[in-house]
Amino acid sequence: MKNKTSVVPREGEAQPSRCPDNSAFKQQRLPAWKPQLTIASVLSSFFLTGAFCLTVGVCLVLSANSVREVQIDYSDKCSDCSKLRENSSNWNKECHCSINFTLKEDILGDVFMYYGLQNFYQNHRRYAKSRSDAQLLGRNVNIQRSYCAPFSTYRNGTPMAPCGAIANSMFNDTIDLFYNYNSSMIQVPLLKTGNSWWTDKNVKFRNPESSNLSAAFAGTARPPYWQKPAYLLDEEDERNNGYVNDDFIIWMRVSAFATFRNLYRRLRCVRRFTEGLPAGNYTFQISYNFPVTKFKGRKYVILSTVVWSGGSNPFLGIAYMVSGTAATLAGFVITGIHLKLRKKKTYFQKQ
């Protein structure tokens, strides 16, 4: 190998310069906007920001308060079913309960039905990771290499479809709404489909490719807490089965908080319910399957309308109002400091 020798400049020779080129870019002489902060510009920005945030906040709060909502806690009203579900050996036994309530005023417009859960922590790291996205895309994958364990395979090696703790704990109460009219019960028409996001239905969730959905799930078994396999989730609509079932897709979108609500059904505006839900007596008939006693949870069913800003959550409006108030107060504080310093400056100039 040849030894590398460094070239030493001789005496009198000019050494290469390490300074950057004398250009506008490298010497930072490019034209730039250099704002001169004056008291007028600073105060105007604070007061305008405060006025904007306060205006938007008031509009959002008023909009959220205009939402019509009925919330019913049926955790204790279905106490017999709750005691039955405390024993896991009764998983295959049916239990039904009815809850009567009255609407004093009409709920006009689009009406949405939600189910709500309290004290159910979906934000646990191991719970949120317990799924196989490749399986939910309809691919034939080895789920033992996924994060689904211990809900991946049975002892005999049969894989679960779908796998994971999220899918296994899917909310499976059945809720029907009836309108009591002239001593007869009219079932309120509700829509099961069209409740999930387009990206979920067409991008994130797909069924295995097969002419027969039951054949596509051959060689797999339902999760332990499910009462029926994935290809029979909706026996009335074949297109709403498997991994593209709307209820399943919505449940797989985990919540960040322990108390949350998920969209369950939408009112179908036909016949007596063209304009919404008329005032009168109603009955919820519930098939109670989802136990909540062991984790001290609560279950709700909610009927609600929506407005241009969303549902009945005033948090965003309150946040805008707090920000606007803070900006306005900061503007007044800066104004007071400026007037105080200006008086001192005037005083010393006269001296």
Tab-separated table of C-alpha atoms in Angstrom:
chain	number	residue	atom	x	y	z
A	1	MET	CA	0.000	0.000	0.000
A	2	LYS	CA	1.206	3.506	-0.798
A	3	ASN	CA	1.486	5.962	2.015
A	4	LYS	CA	-0.788	8.991	1.698
A	5	THR	CA	1.164	12.218	1.972
A	6	SER	CA	-0.356	15.595	2.649
A	7	VAL	CA	0.500	18.437	0.336
A	8	VAL	CA	2.103	21.264	2.284
A	9	PRO	CA	1.972	24.638	0.538
A	10	ARG	CA	5.340	26.200	-0.055
A	11	GLU	CA	6.453	29.445	1.415
A	12	GLY	CA	4.948	32.368	-0.426
A	13	GLU	CA	2.114	30.370	-1.988
A	14	ALA	CA	-1.482	31.500	-1.202
A	15	GLN	CA	-3.466	29.052	0.904
A	16	PRO	CA	-6.974	28.114	-0.291
A	17	SER	CA	-9.624	30.186	1.467
A	18	ARG	CA	-12.276	28.419	3.578
A	19	CYS	CA	-14.579	31.430	3.634
A	20	PRO	CA	-17.941	31.096	1.844
A	21	ASP	CA	-18.411	32.726	-1.521
A	22	ASN	CA	-19.249	36.398	-1.602
A	23	SER	CA	-22.793	35.843	-2.812
A	24	ALA	CA	-26.092	37.203	-1.505
A	25	PHE	CA	-27.275	33.738	-0.451
A	26	LYS	CA	-24.127	32.588	1.356
A	27	GLN	CA	-23.514	35.977	2.939
A	28	GLN	CA	-27.161	36.249	4.041
A	29	ARG	CA	-27.898	39.403	2.111
A	30	LEU	CA	-31.130	38.194	0.505
A	31	PRO	CA	-34.072	40.570	0.767
A	32	ALA	CA	-36.287	39.715	3.767
A	33	TRP	CA	-39.223	41.138	5.588
A	34	LYS	CA	-38.142	42.549	8.930
A	35	PRO	CA	-41.252	43.660	10.784
A	36	GLN	CA	-40.897	46.578	13.140
A	37	LEU	CA	-43.034	45.791	16.164
A	38	THR	CA	-44.816	48.890	17.352
A	39	ILE	CA	-47.233	49.226	20.220
A	40	ALA	CA	-50.102	49.734	17.773
A	41	SER	CA	-49.367	46.558	15.772
A	42	VAL	CA	-48.847	44.428	18.887
A	43	LEU	CA	-52.022	45.586	20.629
A	44	SER	CA	-54.119	45.313	17.490
A	45	SER	CA	-52.950	41.720	16.939
A	46	PHE	CA	-53.847	40.749	20.519
A	47	PHE	CA	-57.266	42.415	20.475
A	48	LEU	CA	-58.168	41.112	16.991
A	49	THR	CA	-57.126	37.572	17.954
A	50	GLY	CA	-59.144	37.814	21.152
A	51	ALA	CA	-62.232	39.123	19.360
A	52	PHE	CA	-62.002	36.384	16.700
A	53	CYS	CA	-61.598	33.564	19.239
A	54	LEU	CA	-64.417	34.866	21.426
A	55	THR	CA	-66.772	35.159	18.452
A	56	VAL	CA	-66.010	31.660	17.203
A	57	GLY	CA	-66.236	30.240	20.740
A	58	VAL	CA	-69.655	31.758	21.413
A	59	CYS	CA	-70.954	30.449	18.066
A	60	LEU	CA	-69.648	26.936	18.806
A	61	VAL	CA	-71.109	26.855	22.322
A	62	LEU	CA	-74.519	28.087	21.134
A	63	SER	CA	-74.446	25.545	18.320
A	64	ALA	CA	-73.573	22.686	20.697
A	65	ASN	CA	-76.343	23.728	23.098
A	66	SER	CA	-78.906	23.606	20.286
A	67	VAL	CA	-78.387	19.854	19.829
A	68	ARG	CA	-81.328	17.745	20.989
A	69	GLU	CA	-80.161	14.713	22.934
A	70	VAL	CA	-81.733	11.943	25.014
A	71	GLN	CA	-79.405	9.748	27.072
A	72	ILE	CA	-80.577	6.677	28.994
A	73	ASP	CA	-78.405	4.607	31.341
A	74	TYR	CA	-79.621	1.012	31.144
A	75	SER	CA	-76.893	-0.592	33.296
A	76	ASP	CA	-79.196	-0.937	36.317
A	77	LYS	CA	-82.511	-1.065	34.466
A	78	CYS	CA	-81.443	-4.389	32.985
A	79	SER	CA	-80.139	-5.723	36.310
A	80	ASP	CA	-81.437	-9.273	35.785
A	81	CYS	CA	-79.565	-9.577	32.521
A	82	SER	CA	-76.511	-7.987	34.089
A	83	LYS	CA	-76.425	-10.683	36.805
A	84	LEU	CA	-76.821	-13.378	34.160
A	85	ARG	CA	-73.850	-12.046	32.177
A	86	GLU	CA	-71.616	-11.975	35.252
A	87	ASN	CA	-71.233	-15.734	34.851
A	88	SER	CA	-69.263	-16.401	31.658
A	89	SER	CA	-70.810	-19.875	31.348
A	90	ASN	CA	-74.108	-18.200	30.359
A	91	TRP	CA	-72.649	-16.711	27.177
A	92	ASN	CA	-75.068	-18.675	24.954
A	93	LYS	CA	-78.224	-17.727	26.906
A	94	GLU	CA	-80.358	-14.865	25.614
A	95	CYS	CA	-81.607	-12.102	27.878
A	96	HIS	CA	-83.891	-9.202	26.922
A	97	CYS	CA	-85.087	-6.112	28.720
A	98	SER	CA	-87.295	-3.134	27.867
A	99	ILE	CA	-86.898	0.531	28.794
A	100	ASN	CA	-89.738	3.030	28.386
A	101	PHE	CA	-89.211	6.759	27.990
A	102	THR	CA	-91.107	9.795	26.735
A	103	LEU	CA	-90.184	12.525	24.285
A	104	LYS	CA	-91.923	15.707	25.341
A	105	GLU	CA	-91.001	17.502	22.104
A	106	ASP	CA	-90.341	16.431	18.544
A	107	ILE	CA	-86.748	15.702	17.562
A	108	LEU	CA	-86.621	17.050	14.026
A	109	GLY	CA	-83.957	16.423	11.406
A	110	ASP	CA	-81.436	13.614	11.173
A	111	VAL	CA	-81.448	11.513	14.346
A	112	PHE	CA	-78.520	9.308	15.315
A	113	MET	CA	-78.445	6.475	17.830
A	114	TYR	CA	-75.254	5.880	19.817
A	115	TYR	CA	-74.204	3.406	22.459
A	116	GLY	CA	-72.012	4.773	25.225
A	117	LEU	CA	-69.569	3.051	27.572
A	118	GLN	CA	-68.088	4.387	30.788
A	119	ASN	CA	-64.896	3.176	32.508
A	120	PHE	CA	-63.877	1.050	29.493
A	121	TYR	CA	-60.204	1.763	28.772
A	122	GLN	CA	-59.484	1.197	25.093
A	123	ASN	CA	-56.338	3.331	25.270
A	124	HIS	CA	-54.197	0.659	26.965
A	125	ARG	CA	-51.125	0.071	24.810
A	126	ARG	CA	-51.371	-3.718	24.649
A	127	TYR	CA	-55.108	-3.553	23.952
A	128	ALA	CA	-54.755	-0.972	21.171
A	129	LYS	CA	-51.998	-3.018	19.457
A	130	SER	CA	-53.864	-6.323	19.721
A	131	ARG	CA	-54.986	-6.614	16.096
A	132	SER	CA	-53.733	-7.753	12.697
A	133	ASP	CA	-54.191	-5.094	10.025
A	134	ALA	CA	-53.049	-7.545	7.345
A	135	GLN	CA	-55.778	-9.989	8.355
A	136	LEU	CA	-58.380	-7.208	8.317
A	137	LEU	CA	-57.357	-6.491	4.719
A	138	GLY	CA	-58.399	-10.022	3.784
A	139	ARG	CA	-54.879	-11.397	3.403
A	140	ASN	CA	-53.872	-14.918	4.324
A	141	VAL	CA	-51.303	-14.247	7.036
A	142	ASN	CA	-49.772	-16.076	9.961
A	143	ILE	CA	-51.445	-14.312	12.872
A	144	GLN	CA	-49.148	-16.018	15.396
A	145	ARG	CA	-46.531	-13.456	14.359
A	146	SER	CA	-48.897	-10.558	15.029
A	147	TYR	CA	-49.770	-8.773	18.268
A	148	CYS	CA	-53.072	-10.663	18.625
A	149	ALA	CA	-51.923	-13.031	21.384
A	150	PRO	CA	-53.509	-14.417	23.479
A	151	PHE	CA	-56.505	-14.048	21.136
A	152	SER	CA	-54.781	-15.426	18.050
A	153	THR	CA	-55.390	-19.199	17.976
A	154	TYR	CA	-57.231	-21.815	19.990
A	155	ARG	CA	-55.430	-24.666	21.720
A	156	ASN	CA	-56.033	-26.957	18.753
A	157	GLY	CA	-54.287	-24.449	16.465
A	158	THR	CA	-57.404	-23.020	14.796
A	159	PRO	CA	-56.812	-19.319	14.057
A	160	MET	CA	-59.338	-16.735	15.201
A	161	ALA	CA	-60.961	-14.495	12.630
A	162	PRO	CA	-60.785	-11.668	13.468
A	163	CYS	CA	-57.986	-11.973	16.017
A	164	GLY	CA	-56.955	-9.692	18.872
A	165	ALA	CA	-58.359	-8.259	22.084
A	166	ILE	CA	-60.169	-5.382	20.361
A	167	ALA	CA	-62.197	-7.658	18.102
A	168	ASN	CA	-62.846	-10.160	20.907
A	169	SER	CA	-64.366	-7.450	23.153
A	170	MET	CA	-66.674	-6.051	20.471
A	171	PHE	CA	-69.892	-4.451	21.747
A	172	ASN	CA	-72.688	-6.875	20.877
A	173	ASP	CA	-75.867	-5.585	22.526
A	174	THR	CA	-78.791	-5.386	20.115
A	175	ILE	CA	-80.940	-2.252	20.512
A	176	ASP	CA	-84.308	-1.753	18.798
A	177	LEU	CA	-86.526	1.337	19.118
A	178	PHE	CA	-90.342	1.202	19.138
A	179	TYR	CA	-92.892	4.025	18.987
A	180	ASN	CA	-96.030	3.519	21.107
A	181	TYR	CA	-98.899	4.862	19.001
A	182	ASN	CA	-102.570	4.221	19.811
A	183	SER	CA	-101.781	1.224	22.050
A	184	SER	CA	-99.687	-0.363	19.280
A	185	MET	CA	-95.913	-0.574	18.977
A	186	ILE	CA	-94.396	0.613	15.704
A	187	GLN	CA	-90.772	-0.281	15.131
A	188	VAL	CA	-88.734	2.791	14.261
A	189	PRO	CA	-86.798	2.152	11.000
A	190	LEU	CA	-83.054	2.379	11.581
A	191	LEU	CA	-80.151	2.121	9.143
A	192	LYS	CA	-77.323	-0.319	9.895
A	193	THR	CA	-75.032	0.647	7.036
A	194	GLY	CA	-73.451	3.906	5.936
A	195	ASN	CA	-72.291	4.687	9.473
A	196	SER	CA	-68.548	4.089	8.976
A	197	TRP	CA	-66.001	6.220	7.159
A	198	TRP	CA	-65.434	5.682	3.438
A	199	THR	CA	-61.711	5.082	3.970
A	200	ASP	CA	-62.448	2.349	6.514
A	201	LYS	CA	-64.969	0.583	4.341
A	202	ASN	CA	-62.916	0.725	1.133
A	203	VAL	CA	-59.267	0.947	2.212
A	204	LYS	CA	-58.575	-0.390	5.716
A	205	PHE	CA	-61.046	-3.303	5.860
A	206	ARG	CA	-61.655	-5.921	3.169
A	207	ASN	CA	-63.047	-9.418	3.111
A	208	PRO	CA	-61.003	-12.343	1.745
A	209	GLU	CA	-61.560	-12.803	-1.974
A	210	SER	CA	-64.034	-15.615	-2.489
A	211	SER	CA	-67.362	-16.180	-4.183
A	212	ASN	CA	-68.786	-17.469	-0.895
A	213	LEU	CA	-67.978	-15.565	2.294
A	214	SER	CA	-68.457	-18.591	4.538
A	215	ALA	CA	-65.943	-20.499	2.414
A	216	ALA	CA	-63.498	-17.588	2.714
A	217	PHE	CA	-63.545	-17.994	6.506
A	218	ALA	CA	-63.199	-21.790	6.354
A	219	GLY	CA	-60.496	-23.098	8.657
A	220	THR	CA	-60.982	-20.231	11.137
A	221	ALA	CA	-63.131	-19.785	14.225
A	222	ARG	CA	-64.943	-16.870	15.835
A	223	PRO	CA	-63.338	-15.066	18.811
A	224	PRO	CA	-64.190	-16.596	22.223
A	225	TYR	CA	-66.675	-13.865	23.269
A	226	TRP	CA	-68.545	-13.779	19.965
A	227	GLN	CA	-71.886	-15.546	19.580
A	228	LYS	CA	-71.683	-15.926	15.806
A	229	PRO	CA	-68.873	-16.032	13.202
A	230	ALA	CA	-67.775	-12.972	11.270
A	231	TYR	CA	-69.609	-13.941	8.071
A	232	LEU	CA	-72.962	-13.965	9.959
A	233	LEU	CA	-72.733	-10.605	11.751
A	234	ASP	CA	-75.639	-9.269	9.669
A	235	GLU	CA	-77.985	-12.003	8.525
A	236	GLU	CA	-80.250	-9.523	6.737
A	237	ASP	CA	-77.608	-7.937	4.475
A	238	GLU	CA	-74.878	-10.131	2.969
A	239	ARG	CA	-72.801	-7.086	2.012
A	240	ASN	CA	-72.579	-6.037	5.673
A	241	ASN	CA	-70.737	-9.118	6.867
A	242	GLY	CA	-67.181	-10.143	7.640
A	243	TYR	CA	-64.527	-7.501	8.132
A	244	VAL	CA	-66.617	-4.833	6.363
A	245	ASN	CA	-69.464	-4.936	8.874
A	246	ASP	CA	-70.179	-1.367	9.973
A	247	ASP	CA	-70.570	-2.187	13.680
A	248	PHE	CA	-67.267	-4.062	13.650
A	249	ILE	CA	-65.419	-1.284	11.806
A	250	ILE	CA	-66.664	1.382	14.210
A	251	TRP	CA	-65.681	-0.714	17.247
A	252	MET	CA	-62.164	-1.249	15.883
A	253	ARG	CA	-61.625	2.543	15.945
A	254	VAL	CA	-60.462	2.676	19.562
A	255	SER	CA	-61.210	5.637	21.797
A	256	ALA	CA	-58.638	7.778	23.593
A	257	PHE	CA	-60.801	8.158	26.702
A	258	ALA	CA	-62.418	5.739	29.129
A	259	THR	CA	-65.876	7.236	28.524
A	260	PHE	CA	-66.921	7.311	24.880
A	261	ARG	CA	-69.794	6.785	22.481
A	262	ASN	CA	-69.935	5.043	19.121
A	263	LEU	CA	-72.458	5.497	16.344
A	264	TYR	CA	-74.851	2.535	16.268
A	265	ARG	CA	-77.773	3.399	13.968
A	266	ARG	CA	-79.300	6.271	11.957
A	267	LEU	CA	-82.971	7.087	11.651
A	268	ARG	CA	-84.466	6.189	8.298
A	269	CYS	CA	-86.783	9.083	7.497
A	270	VAL	CA	-89.849	7.278	6.105
A	271	ARG	CA	-93.564	7.140	6.867
A	272	ARG	CA	-94.314	8.630	10.311
A	273	PHE	CA	-90.672	9.518	10.821
A	274	THR	CA	-90.095	11.598	7.687
A	275	GLU	CA	-89.246	14.735	9.662
A	276	GLY	CA	-87.649	12.972	12.651
A	277	LEU	CA	-88.955	11.459	15.872
A	278	PRO	CA	-92.377	12.780	16.922
A	279	ALA	CA	-93.160	13.456	20.573
A	280	GLY	CA	-94.673	10.557	22.446
A	281	ASN	CA	-93.879	7.332	24.285
A	282	TYR	CA	-91.047	5.086	23.126
A	283	THR	CA	-89.535	1.778	24.152
A	284	PHE	CA	-85.998	0.458	23.815
A	285	GLN	CA	-85.920	-3.329	23.484
A	286	ILE	CA	-82.402	-4.510	24.287
A	287	SER	CA	-80.792	-7.889	23.859
A	288	TYR	CA	-78.275	-7.706	26.711
A	289	ASN	CA	-74.992	-9.425	25.815
A	290	PHE	CA	-72.157	-7.059	26.784
A	291	PRO	CA	-71.184	-7.366	30.490
A	292	VAL	CA	-69.860	-4.283	32.293
A	293	THR	CA	-70.153	-5.212	35.984
A	294	LYS	CA	-66.676	-6.698	36.403
A	295	PHE	CA	-64.895	-3.477	35.398
A	296	LYS	CA	-67.482	-1.232	37.143
A	297	GLY	CA	-68.658	0.208	33.858
A	298	ARG	CA	-71.894	1.783	32.691
A	299	LYS	CA	-73.838	1.483	29.445
A	300	TYR	CA	-75.908	4.146	27.724
A	301	VAL	CA	-78.100	4.474	24.683
A	302	ILE	CA	-78.236	7.958	23.200
A	303	LEU	CA	-80.529	9.602	20.660
A	304	SER	CA	-79.058	12.813	19.298
A	305	THR	CA	-79.128	15.268	16.443
A	306	VAL	CA	-76.114	16.989	14.910
A	307	VAL	CA	-75.425	20.543	13.767
A	308	TRP	CA	-72.832	22.159	11.516
A	309	SER	CA	-70.233	22.007	14.313
A	310	GLY	CA	-70.893	18.375	15.230
A	311	GLY	CA	-72.578	16.921	18.307
A	312	SER	CA	-73.321	18.241	21.776
A	313	ASN	CA	-69.693	18.594	22.877
A	314	PRO	CA	-68.970	22.220	23.928
A	315	PHE	CA	-65.241	21.626	24.563
A	316	LEU	CA	-64.001	23.275	21.353
A	317	GLY	CA	-66.166	26.350	21.921
A	318	ILE	CA	-64.983	26.665	25.517
A	319	ALA	CA	-61.358	26.329	24.382
A	320	TYR	CA	-61.858	29.162	21.872
A	321	MET	CA	-63.460	31.339	24.528
A	322	VAL	CA	-60.635	30.724	27.003
A	323	SER	CA	-58.029	31.535	24.326
A	324	GLY	CA	-59.900	34.691	23.305
A	325	THR	CA	-60.223	35.834	26.913
A	326	ALA	CA	-56.503	35.218	27.528
A	327	ALA	CA	-55.529	37.180	24.404
A	328	THR	CA	-57.815	40.092	25.334
A	329	LEU	CA	-56.522	40.224	28.915
A	330	ALA	CA	-52.947	40.124	27.639
A	331	GLY	CA	-53.773	43.087	25.405
A	332	PHE	CA	-55.096	45.097	28.363
A	333	VAL	CA	-52.042	44.205	30.470
A	334	ILE	CA	-49.667	45.327	27.701
A	335	THR	CA	-51.675	48.532	27.307
A	336	GLY	CA	-51.383	49.257	31.041
A	337	ILE	CA	-47.632	48.607	31.035
A	338	HIS	CA	-47.154	50.825	27.987
A	339	LEU	CA	-49.096	53.746	29.529
A	340	LYS	CA	-47.185	53.434	32.781
A	341	LEU	CA	-43.784	53.442	31.052
A	342	ARG	CA	-44.815	56.336	28.809
A	343	LYS	CA	-45.741	58.442	31.846
A	344	LYS	CA	-42.365	57.712	33.427
A	345	LYS	CA	-40.558	58.626	30.199
A	346	THR	CA	-42.483	61.907	29.944
A	347	TYR	CA	-41.712	62.703	33.575
A	348	PHE	CA	-37.947	62.188	33.169
A	349	GLN	CA	-37.896	64.199	29.946
A	350	LYS	CA	-39.462	67.180	31.782
A	351	GLN	CA	-36.820	66.907	34.494
